[in-house]
XYZ file of C-alpha atoms in Angstrom:
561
model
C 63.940 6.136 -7.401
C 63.620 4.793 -4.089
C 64.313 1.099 -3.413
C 64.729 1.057 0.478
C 63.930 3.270 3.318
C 64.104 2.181 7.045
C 63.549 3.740 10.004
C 64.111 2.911 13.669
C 61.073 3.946 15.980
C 59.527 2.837 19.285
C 55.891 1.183 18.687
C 52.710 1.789 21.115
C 53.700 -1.498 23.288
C 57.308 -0.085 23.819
C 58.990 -2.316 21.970
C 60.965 -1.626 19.232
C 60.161 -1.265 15.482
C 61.164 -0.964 12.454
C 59.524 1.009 9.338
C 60.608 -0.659 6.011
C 60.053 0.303 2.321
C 61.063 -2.117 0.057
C 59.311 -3.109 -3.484
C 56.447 -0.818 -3.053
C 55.416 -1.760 0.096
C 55.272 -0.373 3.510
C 56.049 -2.963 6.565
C 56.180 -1.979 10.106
C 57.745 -4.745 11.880
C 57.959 -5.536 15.437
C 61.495 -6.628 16.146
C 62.597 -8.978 19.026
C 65.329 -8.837 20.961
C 65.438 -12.900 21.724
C 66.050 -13.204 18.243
C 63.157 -14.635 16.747
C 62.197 -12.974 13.562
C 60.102 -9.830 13.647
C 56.818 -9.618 13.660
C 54.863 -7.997 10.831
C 52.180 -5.548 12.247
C 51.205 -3.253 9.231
C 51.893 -4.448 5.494
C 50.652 -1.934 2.889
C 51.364 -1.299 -0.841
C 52.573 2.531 -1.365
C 49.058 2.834 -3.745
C 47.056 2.143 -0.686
C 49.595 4.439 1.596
C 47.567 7.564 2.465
C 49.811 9.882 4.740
C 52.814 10.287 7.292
C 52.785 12.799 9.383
C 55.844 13.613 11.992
C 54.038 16.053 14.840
C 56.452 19.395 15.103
C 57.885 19.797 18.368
C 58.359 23.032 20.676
C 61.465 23.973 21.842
C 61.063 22.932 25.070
C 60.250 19.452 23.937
C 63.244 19.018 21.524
C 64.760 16.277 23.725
C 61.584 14.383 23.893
C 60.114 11.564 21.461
C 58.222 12.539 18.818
C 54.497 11.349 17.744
C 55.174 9.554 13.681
C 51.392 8.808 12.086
C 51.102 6.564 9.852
C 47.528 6.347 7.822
C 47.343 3.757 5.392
C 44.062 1.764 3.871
C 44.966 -2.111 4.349
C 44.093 -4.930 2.151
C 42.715 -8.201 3.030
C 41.632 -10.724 0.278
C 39.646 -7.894 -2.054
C 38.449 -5.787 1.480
C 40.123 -2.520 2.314
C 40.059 -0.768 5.164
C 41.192 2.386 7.419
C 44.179 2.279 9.281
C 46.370 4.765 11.698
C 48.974 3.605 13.249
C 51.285 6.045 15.903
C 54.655 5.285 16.640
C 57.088 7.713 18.555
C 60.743 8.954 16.961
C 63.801 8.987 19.459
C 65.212 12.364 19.199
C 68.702 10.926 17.731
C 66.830 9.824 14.745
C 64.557 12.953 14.496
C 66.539 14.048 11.264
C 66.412 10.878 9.976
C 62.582 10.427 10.348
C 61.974 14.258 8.222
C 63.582 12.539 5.519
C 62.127 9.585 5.930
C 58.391 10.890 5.687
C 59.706 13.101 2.677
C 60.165 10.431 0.846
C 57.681 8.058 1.664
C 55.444 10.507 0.732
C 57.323 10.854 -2.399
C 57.575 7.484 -2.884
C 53.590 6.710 -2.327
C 51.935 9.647 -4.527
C 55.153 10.267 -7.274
C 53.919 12.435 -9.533
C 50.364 12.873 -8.187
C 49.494 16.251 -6.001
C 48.926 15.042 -2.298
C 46.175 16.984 0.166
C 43.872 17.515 -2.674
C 41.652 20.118 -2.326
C 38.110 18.517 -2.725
C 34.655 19.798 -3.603
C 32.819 16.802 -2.216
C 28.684 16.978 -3.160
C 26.406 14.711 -1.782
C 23.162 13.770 -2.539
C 21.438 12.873 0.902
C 18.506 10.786 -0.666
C 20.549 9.197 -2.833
C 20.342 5.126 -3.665
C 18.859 3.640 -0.477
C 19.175 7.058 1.145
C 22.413 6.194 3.031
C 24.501 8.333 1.377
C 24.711 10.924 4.392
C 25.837 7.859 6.795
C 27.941 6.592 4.201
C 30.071 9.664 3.779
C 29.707 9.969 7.642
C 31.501 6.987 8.387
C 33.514 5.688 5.718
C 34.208 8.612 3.297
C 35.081 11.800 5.551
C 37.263 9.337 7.875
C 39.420 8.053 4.405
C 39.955 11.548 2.561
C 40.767 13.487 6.198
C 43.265 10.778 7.249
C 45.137 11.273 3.575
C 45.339 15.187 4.555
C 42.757 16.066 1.758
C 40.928 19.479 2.314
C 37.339 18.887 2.014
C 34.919 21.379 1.159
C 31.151 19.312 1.955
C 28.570 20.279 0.486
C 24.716 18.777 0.522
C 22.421 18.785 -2.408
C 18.793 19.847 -1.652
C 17.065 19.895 -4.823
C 16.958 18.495 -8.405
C 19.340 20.010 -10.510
C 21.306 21.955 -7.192
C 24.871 19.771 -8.287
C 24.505 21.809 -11.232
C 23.660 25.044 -9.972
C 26.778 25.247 -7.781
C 28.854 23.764 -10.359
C 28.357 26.727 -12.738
C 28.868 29.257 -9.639
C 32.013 27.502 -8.031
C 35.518 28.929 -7.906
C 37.646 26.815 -10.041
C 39.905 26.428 -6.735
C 39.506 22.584 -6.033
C 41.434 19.964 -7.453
C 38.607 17.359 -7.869
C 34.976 17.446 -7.827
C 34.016 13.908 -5.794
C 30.279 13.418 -5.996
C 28.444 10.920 -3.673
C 25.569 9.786 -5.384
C 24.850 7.678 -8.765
C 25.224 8.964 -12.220
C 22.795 11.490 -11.489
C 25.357 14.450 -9.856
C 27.952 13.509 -12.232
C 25.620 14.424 -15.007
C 24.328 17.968 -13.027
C 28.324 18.607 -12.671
C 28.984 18.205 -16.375
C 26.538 20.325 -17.054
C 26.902 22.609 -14.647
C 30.519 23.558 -15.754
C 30.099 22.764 -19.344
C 27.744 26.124 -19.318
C 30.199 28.462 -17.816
C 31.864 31.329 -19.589
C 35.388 29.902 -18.476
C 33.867 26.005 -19.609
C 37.293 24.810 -21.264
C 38.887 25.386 -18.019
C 36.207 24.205 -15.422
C 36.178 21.321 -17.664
C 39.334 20.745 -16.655
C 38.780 19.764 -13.252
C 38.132 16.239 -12.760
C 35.509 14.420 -11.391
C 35.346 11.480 -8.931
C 32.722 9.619 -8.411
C 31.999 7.748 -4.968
C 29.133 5.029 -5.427
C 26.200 5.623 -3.511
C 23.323 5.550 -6.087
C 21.275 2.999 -7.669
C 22.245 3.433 -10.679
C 26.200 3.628 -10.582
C 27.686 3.047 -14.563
C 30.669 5.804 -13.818
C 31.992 3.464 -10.989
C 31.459 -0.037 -13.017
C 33.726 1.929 -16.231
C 36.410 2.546 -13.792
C 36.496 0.041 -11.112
C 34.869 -3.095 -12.839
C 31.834 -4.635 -11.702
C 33.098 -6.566 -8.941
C 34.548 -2.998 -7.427
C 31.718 -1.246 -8.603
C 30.260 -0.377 -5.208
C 33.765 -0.513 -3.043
C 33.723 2.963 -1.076
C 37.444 3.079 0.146
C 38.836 2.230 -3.214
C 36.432 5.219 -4.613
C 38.023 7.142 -1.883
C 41.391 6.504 -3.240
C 40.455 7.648 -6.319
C 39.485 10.437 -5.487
C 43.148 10.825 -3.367
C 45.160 9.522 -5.765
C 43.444 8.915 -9.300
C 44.991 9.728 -12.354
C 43.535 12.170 -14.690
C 41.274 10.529 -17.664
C 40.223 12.766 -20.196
C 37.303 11.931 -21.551
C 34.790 13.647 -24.313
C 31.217 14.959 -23.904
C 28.185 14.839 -26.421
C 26.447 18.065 -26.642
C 22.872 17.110 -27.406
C 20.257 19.713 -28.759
C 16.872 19.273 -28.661
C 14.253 20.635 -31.263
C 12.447 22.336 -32.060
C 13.438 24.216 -28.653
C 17.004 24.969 -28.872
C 17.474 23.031 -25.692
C 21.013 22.191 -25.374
C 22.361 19.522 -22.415
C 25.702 17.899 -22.865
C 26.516 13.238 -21.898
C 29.018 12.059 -20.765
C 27.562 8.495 -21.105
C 24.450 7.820 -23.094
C 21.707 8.565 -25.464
C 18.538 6.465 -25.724
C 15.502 5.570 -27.437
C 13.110 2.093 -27.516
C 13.456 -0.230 -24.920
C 16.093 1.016 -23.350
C 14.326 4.031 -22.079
C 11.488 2.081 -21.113
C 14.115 -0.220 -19.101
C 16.115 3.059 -17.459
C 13.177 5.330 -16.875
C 9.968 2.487 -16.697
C 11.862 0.951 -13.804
C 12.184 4.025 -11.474
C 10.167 2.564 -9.025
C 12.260 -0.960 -8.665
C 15.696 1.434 -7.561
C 15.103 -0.682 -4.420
C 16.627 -3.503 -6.305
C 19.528 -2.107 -7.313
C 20.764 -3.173 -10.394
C 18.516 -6.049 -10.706
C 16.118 -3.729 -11.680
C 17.887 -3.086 -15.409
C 17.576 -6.600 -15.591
C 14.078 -7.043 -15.231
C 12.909 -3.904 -17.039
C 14.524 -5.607 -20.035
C 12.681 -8.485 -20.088
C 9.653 -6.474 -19.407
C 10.743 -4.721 -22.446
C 10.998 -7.800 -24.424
C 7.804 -8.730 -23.567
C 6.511 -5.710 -25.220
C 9.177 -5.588 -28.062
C 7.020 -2.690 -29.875
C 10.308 -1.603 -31.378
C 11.299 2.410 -31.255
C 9.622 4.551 -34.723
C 12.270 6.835 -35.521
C 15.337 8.130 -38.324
C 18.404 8.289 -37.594
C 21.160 10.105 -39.299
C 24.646 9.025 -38.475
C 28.049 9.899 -39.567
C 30.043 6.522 -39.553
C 33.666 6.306 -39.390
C 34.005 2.896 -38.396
C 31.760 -0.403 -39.199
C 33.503 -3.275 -39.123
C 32.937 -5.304 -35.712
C 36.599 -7.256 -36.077
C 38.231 -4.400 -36.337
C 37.062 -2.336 -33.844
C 37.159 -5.685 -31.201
C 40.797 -5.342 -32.184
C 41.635 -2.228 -31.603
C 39.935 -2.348 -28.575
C 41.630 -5.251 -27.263
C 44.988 -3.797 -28.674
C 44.555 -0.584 -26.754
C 44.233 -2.998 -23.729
C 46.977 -4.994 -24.477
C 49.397 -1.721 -24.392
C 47.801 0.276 -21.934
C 49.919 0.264 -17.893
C 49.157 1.118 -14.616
C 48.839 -1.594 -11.946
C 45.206 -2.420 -10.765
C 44.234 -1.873 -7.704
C 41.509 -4.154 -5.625
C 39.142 -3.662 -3.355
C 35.915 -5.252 -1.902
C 33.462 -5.361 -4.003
C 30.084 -5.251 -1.192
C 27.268 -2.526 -2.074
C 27.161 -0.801 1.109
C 23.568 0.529 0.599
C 22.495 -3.299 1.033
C 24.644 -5.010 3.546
C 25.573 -2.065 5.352
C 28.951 -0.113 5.795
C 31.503 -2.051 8.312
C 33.044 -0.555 11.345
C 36.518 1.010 10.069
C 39.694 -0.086 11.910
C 40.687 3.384 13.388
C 43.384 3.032 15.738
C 44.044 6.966 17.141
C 45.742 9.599 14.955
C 45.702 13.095 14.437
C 45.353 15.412 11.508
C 47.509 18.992 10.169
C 49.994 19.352 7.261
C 52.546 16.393 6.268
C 55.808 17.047 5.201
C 55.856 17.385 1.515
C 56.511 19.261 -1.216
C 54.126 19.805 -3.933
C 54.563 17.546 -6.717
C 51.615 19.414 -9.019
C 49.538 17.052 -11.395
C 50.606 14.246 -13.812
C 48.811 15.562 -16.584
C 49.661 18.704 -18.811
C 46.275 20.099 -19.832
C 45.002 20.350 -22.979
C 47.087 22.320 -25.712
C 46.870 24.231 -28.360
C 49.175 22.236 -30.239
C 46.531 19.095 -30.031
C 44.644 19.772 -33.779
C 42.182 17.793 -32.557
C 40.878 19.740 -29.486
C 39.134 22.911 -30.708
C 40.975 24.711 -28.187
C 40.244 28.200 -26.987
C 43.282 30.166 -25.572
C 41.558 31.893 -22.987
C 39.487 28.507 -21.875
C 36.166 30.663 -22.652
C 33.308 28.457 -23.248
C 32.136 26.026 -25.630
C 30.812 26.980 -28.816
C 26.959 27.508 -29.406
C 25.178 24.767 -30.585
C 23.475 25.127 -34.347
C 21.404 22.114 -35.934
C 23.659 19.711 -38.255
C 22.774 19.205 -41.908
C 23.724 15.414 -42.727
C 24.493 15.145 -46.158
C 24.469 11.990 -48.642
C 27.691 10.411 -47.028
C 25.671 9.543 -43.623
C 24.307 6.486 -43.040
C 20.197 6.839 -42.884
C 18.252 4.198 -40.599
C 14.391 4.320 -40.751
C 12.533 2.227 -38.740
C 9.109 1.515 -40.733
C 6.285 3.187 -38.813
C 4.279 0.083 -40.799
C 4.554 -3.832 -40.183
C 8.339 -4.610 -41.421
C 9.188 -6.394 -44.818
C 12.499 -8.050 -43.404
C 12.331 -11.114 -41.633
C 14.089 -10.672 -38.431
C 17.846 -12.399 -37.845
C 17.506 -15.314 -34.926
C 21.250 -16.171 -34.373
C 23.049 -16.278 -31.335
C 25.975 -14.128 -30.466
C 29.206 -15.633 -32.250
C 32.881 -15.688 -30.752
C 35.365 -13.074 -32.704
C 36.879 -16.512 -33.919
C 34.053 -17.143 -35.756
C 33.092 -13.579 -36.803
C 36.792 -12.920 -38.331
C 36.338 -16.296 -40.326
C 33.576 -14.578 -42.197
C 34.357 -13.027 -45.566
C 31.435 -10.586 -45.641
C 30.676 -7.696 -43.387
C 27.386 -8.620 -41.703
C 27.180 -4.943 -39.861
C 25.248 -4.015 -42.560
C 21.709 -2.459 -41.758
C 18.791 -3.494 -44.221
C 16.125 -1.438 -45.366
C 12.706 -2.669 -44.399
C 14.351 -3.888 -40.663
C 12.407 -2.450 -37.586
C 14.270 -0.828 -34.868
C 13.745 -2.277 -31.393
C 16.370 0.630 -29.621
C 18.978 2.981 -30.217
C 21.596 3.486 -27.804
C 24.570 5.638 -27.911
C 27.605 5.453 -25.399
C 30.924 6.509 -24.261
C 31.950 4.239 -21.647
C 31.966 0.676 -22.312
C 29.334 -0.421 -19.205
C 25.864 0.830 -19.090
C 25.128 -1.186 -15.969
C 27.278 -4.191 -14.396
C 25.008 -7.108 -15.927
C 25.476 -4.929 -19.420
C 28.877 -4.551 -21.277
C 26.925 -2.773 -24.081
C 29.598 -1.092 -25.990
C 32.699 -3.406 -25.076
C 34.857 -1.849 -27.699
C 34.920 1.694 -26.541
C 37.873 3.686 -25.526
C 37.767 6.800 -23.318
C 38.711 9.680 -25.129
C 39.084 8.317 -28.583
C 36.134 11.168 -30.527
C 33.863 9.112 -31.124
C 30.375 7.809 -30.151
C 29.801 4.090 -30.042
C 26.546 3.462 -31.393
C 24.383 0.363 -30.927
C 20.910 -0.076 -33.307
C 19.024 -2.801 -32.352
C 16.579 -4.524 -34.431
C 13.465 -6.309 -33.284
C 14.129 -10.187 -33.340
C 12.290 -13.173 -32.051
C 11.930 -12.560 -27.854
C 14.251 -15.515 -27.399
C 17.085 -14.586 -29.354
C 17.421 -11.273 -26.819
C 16.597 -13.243 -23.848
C 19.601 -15.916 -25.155
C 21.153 -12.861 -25.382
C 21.198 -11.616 -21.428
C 23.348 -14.262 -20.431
C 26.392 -13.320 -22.346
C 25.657 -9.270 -21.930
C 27.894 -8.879 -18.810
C 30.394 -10.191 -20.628
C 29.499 -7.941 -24.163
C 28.908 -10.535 -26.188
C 25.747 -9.331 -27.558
C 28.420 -7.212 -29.578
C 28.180 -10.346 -32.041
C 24.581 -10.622 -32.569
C 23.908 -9.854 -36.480
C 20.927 -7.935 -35.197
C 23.052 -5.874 -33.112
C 24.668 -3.399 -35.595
C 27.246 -1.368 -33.955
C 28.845 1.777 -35.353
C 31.313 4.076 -34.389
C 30.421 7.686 -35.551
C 31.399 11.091 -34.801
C 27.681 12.772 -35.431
C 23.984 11.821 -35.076
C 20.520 12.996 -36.359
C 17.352 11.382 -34.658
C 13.846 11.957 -35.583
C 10.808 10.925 -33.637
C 8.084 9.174 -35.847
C 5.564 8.426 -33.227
C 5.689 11.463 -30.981
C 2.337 9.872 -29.486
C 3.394 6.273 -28.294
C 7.243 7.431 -27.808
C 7.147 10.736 -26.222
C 11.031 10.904 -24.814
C 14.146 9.805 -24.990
C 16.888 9.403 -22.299
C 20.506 11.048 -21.928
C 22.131 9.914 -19.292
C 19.132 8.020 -17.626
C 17.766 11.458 -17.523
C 14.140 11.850 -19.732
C 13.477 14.470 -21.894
C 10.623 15.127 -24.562
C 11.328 13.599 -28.176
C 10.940 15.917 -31.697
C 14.093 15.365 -33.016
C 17.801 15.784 -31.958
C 21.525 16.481 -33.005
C 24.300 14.956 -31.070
C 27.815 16.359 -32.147
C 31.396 15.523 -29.888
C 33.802 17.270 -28.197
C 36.748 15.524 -27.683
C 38.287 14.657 -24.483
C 37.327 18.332 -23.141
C 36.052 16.925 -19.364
C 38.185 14.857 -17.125
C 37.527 11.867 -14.239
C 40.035 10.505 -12.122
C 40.963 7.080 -12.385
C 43.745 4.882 -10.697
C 45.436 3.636 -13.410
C 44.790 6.415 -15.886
C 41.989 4.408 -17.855
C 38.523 2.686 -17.767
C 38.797 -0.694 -16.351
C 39.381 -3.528 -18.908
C 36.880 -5.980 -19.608
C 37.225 -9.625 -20.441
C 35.962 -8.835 -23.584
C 39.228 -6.573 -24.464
C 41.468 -8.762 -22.771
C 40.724 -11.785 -24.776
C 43.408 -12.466 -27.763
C 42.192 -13.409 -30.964
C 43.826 -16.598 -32.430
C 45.949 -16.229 -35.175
């Protein structure tokens, strides 16, 4: 491993300089020849360090300096930004400066594949429709100075992510989509349908955040990163492989199959996703007041569901959660956290550079894909496609919730969400759903954020086969608006009218077809009969930079003892 590289060079000004590596940082110092101590020009972790480049020389020029970029994003309080630097190599330390780039580079990207090949789809109308601008100015300038090869591609019409996803050669390294949750979804889908879908799955995707509605980003960056564009960017350079599973979601009577990677809905929470299409001009505000709207209303969602629990008990799964946080590594990363589409994307500090090939070898990937030796995987030698879809048949071991299409006989619960303190002090289990209780929504996930004001299912982990399951029932209006102000923070987790289950299968059944007509998956509306959600486990990938979602306060709180 290395602990300390330096190299002698000449800086723009003629003076001299120094490049130092030591403890994971870059520093390029301007020394003095008085001597005073050197000045610091450039200081930059090796996470944020993006490329060096030493420009070849032709044989008539080998007695001449030679041009050293250095392209690096730079990190002020939480802001990062682009920046290329240029020094020039004597030719007595020529030699020395190969090496040197070799293993910076090594140094800065260890086992991770540098120059990525990237599909990058944008949706033009996207958000505030700045995406186009955004990519423009901040994105293209980030991923070219890093040496990625970027292969651009526009969207034009609902559904055209998808299209191209289930023609593409699997040739890229990552799919990055600008846009919200929207093109993630069409990608999913798009390669999930493919003959060769176990092995398109396995490219990963990379989300950069210009949408309104951005829940991929808030899971991996955290909700004050949420909307940070050059730490999306180095995700998308440098992330780490996150395998994640998929819900393949039939429809019927009609067969129709279409496959989340985040949520299912019903109730209110389909009312506050789709009923609030035309406040995206607020941003995430709008989930906020399409909630209250909704507990205005607090009609409650007519339905049965079927589901095959494998874990009830609230303590427990808080624990495990916060245990899987407490032994997960990787070193955070921080950013800004400013939604461009509002206040505008800030003049990057470009200071010259050039681009071509940097001295490196090929490190391939960090992650072996998915084997057959994993029992767990349903894995298909020749990465065909994903089995068909057939309609499950729940037996008497699944837990059945009906929501009475009549005036309920159970008196709603009022209390307030409880700390795990208080919750583990309990003797009895008070998951426990009660016949006669009306449903007010049904929400299924597989990320722990749903939007950044809602932690809704703070005890998921990525990858883990299974489907975190929230059932609301309908309570007194202020108990859920009591409830909003700890629901960033997924404390409505401890609300006795919040039942929460982890399951690996679901049946819903529509019993007001009339007054409840769809459903959502993934934000995205479809008609409501009835329909079957079954996993597969962790067969699609995202990138992210520490190899995980981003941890919560809610997981990193320890439970007394």
């Amino acid at each position: 491993m290395i602990t300390h590289l330096d190299l002698p060079v000449i800086l723009h000004n003629e003076k001299r300089g120094l490049l130092t590596v030591e403890d994971g940082r870059l520093d390029v110092l301007q020394l003095s020849s008085d001597g005073r101590p050197p000045r610091r020009l450039l200081s930059s972790p090796l996470r944020n360090f993006l490329r060096a480049y030493l420009a070849t020389s032709k044989p008539d020029q080998e007695q001449k300096n030679r041009r050293l970029d250095l392209h690096s994003l730079s990190q002020k309080d939480r802001t990062l930004r682009l920046v290329k630097l240029h020094v020039l190599v004597e030719p007595i330390n020529v030699s020395e400066a190969e090496r040197w780039v070799d293993n910076i580079m090594s140094a800065s990207y260890g086992s991770i594949k540098p120059f990525r090949r990237v599909l990058l789809l944008v949706n033009p109308v996207g958000g505030k429709g700045k995406a186009k601008s955004i990519v423009h100015d901040a994105v293209m300038p980030i991923l070219e100075a890093a040496g990625c090869v970027v292969d651009k591609r526009e969207t034009t019409h609902r559904l055209h992510a998808e299209e191209i996803a289930r023609e593409i050669e699997l040739d890229y390294d990552v799919i990055a989509t600008s846009s919200g949750d929207g093109l993630v979804y069409e990608v999913i889908n798009g390669l999930a349908v493919r003959s060769d879908a176990r092995r398109a799955l396995q490219i990963p995707v990379a989300p950069i955040p210009t949408g309104s509605a951005n829940a991929v980003c808030i899971n991996l960056f955290g909700v004050e990163d949420t909307f940070n564009i050059p730490l999306s960017c180095l995700n998308v350079i440098k992330g780490r492989r996150l395998p994640i599973d998929l819900c393949s979601v039939l429809l019927l009577p009609s067969m129709t199959r279409r496959f989340s990677f985040l949520s299912a809905a019903t109730g209110l929470m389909v009312d506050l996703d789709i009923g609030t299409e035309n406040l995206r001009w607020m941003g995430d505000a709008r989930f906020t007041v399409g909630f209250l709207r909704g507990i205005v209303g607090n009609k409650g969602s007519k339905c049965r569901l079927k589901l095959k629990v494998v874990q009830d008990d609230k303590v427990e799964m808080a624990r495990e959660a916060r245990e899987q946080a407490r032994v997960r590594k990787g070193t955070k990363v921080v950013g800004g956290g400013v939604n461009p589409l509002v206040n505008g994307v800030k003049t990057l500090g470009l200071n010259g550079g050039t681009s071509g090939s940097g001295m490196v070898q090929d490190h391939g990937d960090e992650v072996t894909p998915i084997s057959a030796a994993d029992p767990d995987d349903d894995y298909v030698p020749d990465h065909g496609p994903i089995h068909a879809a057939k309609p499950l048949d729940p037996d008497s071991t699944w837990l059945t919730i009906e929501s009475p299409t009549s005036k309920p006989t159970i008196k709603p619960k009022t209390n307030t969400a409880r700390s795990l303190d208080t919750s583990a002090a309990l003797s009895q289990n008070r998951n426990d759903w009660l016949d006669g209780q009306s449903v007010l929504y049904f929400y299924a996930g597989m990320m722990p954020w749903a939007a950044r004001d809602l932690n809704q299912w703070p005890v998921a982990i990525a990858g883990d086969g299974l489907i975190d399951v929230v059932v609301q029932s309908v309570v007194p209006r202020l108990t859920l608006v009591n409830a909003i102000t700890g629901a960033a923070e997924g404390e409505a987790y401890w609300l006795d009218s919040q039942h929460y289950y982890k399951v690996s299968a679901i049946v819903a059944e529509n019993l007001d077809k009339a007054n409840q007509p769809i459903f959502t998956i993934d934000g995205e509306s479809f008609p409501w009969d009835s329909f079957h959600i079954e996993l597969h486990r962790r067969i699609a990938n995202l990138l992210s930079l520490d190899g995980d979602f981003y941890a919560s306060n809610f997981v990193q709180k320890h439970e007394k003892k």
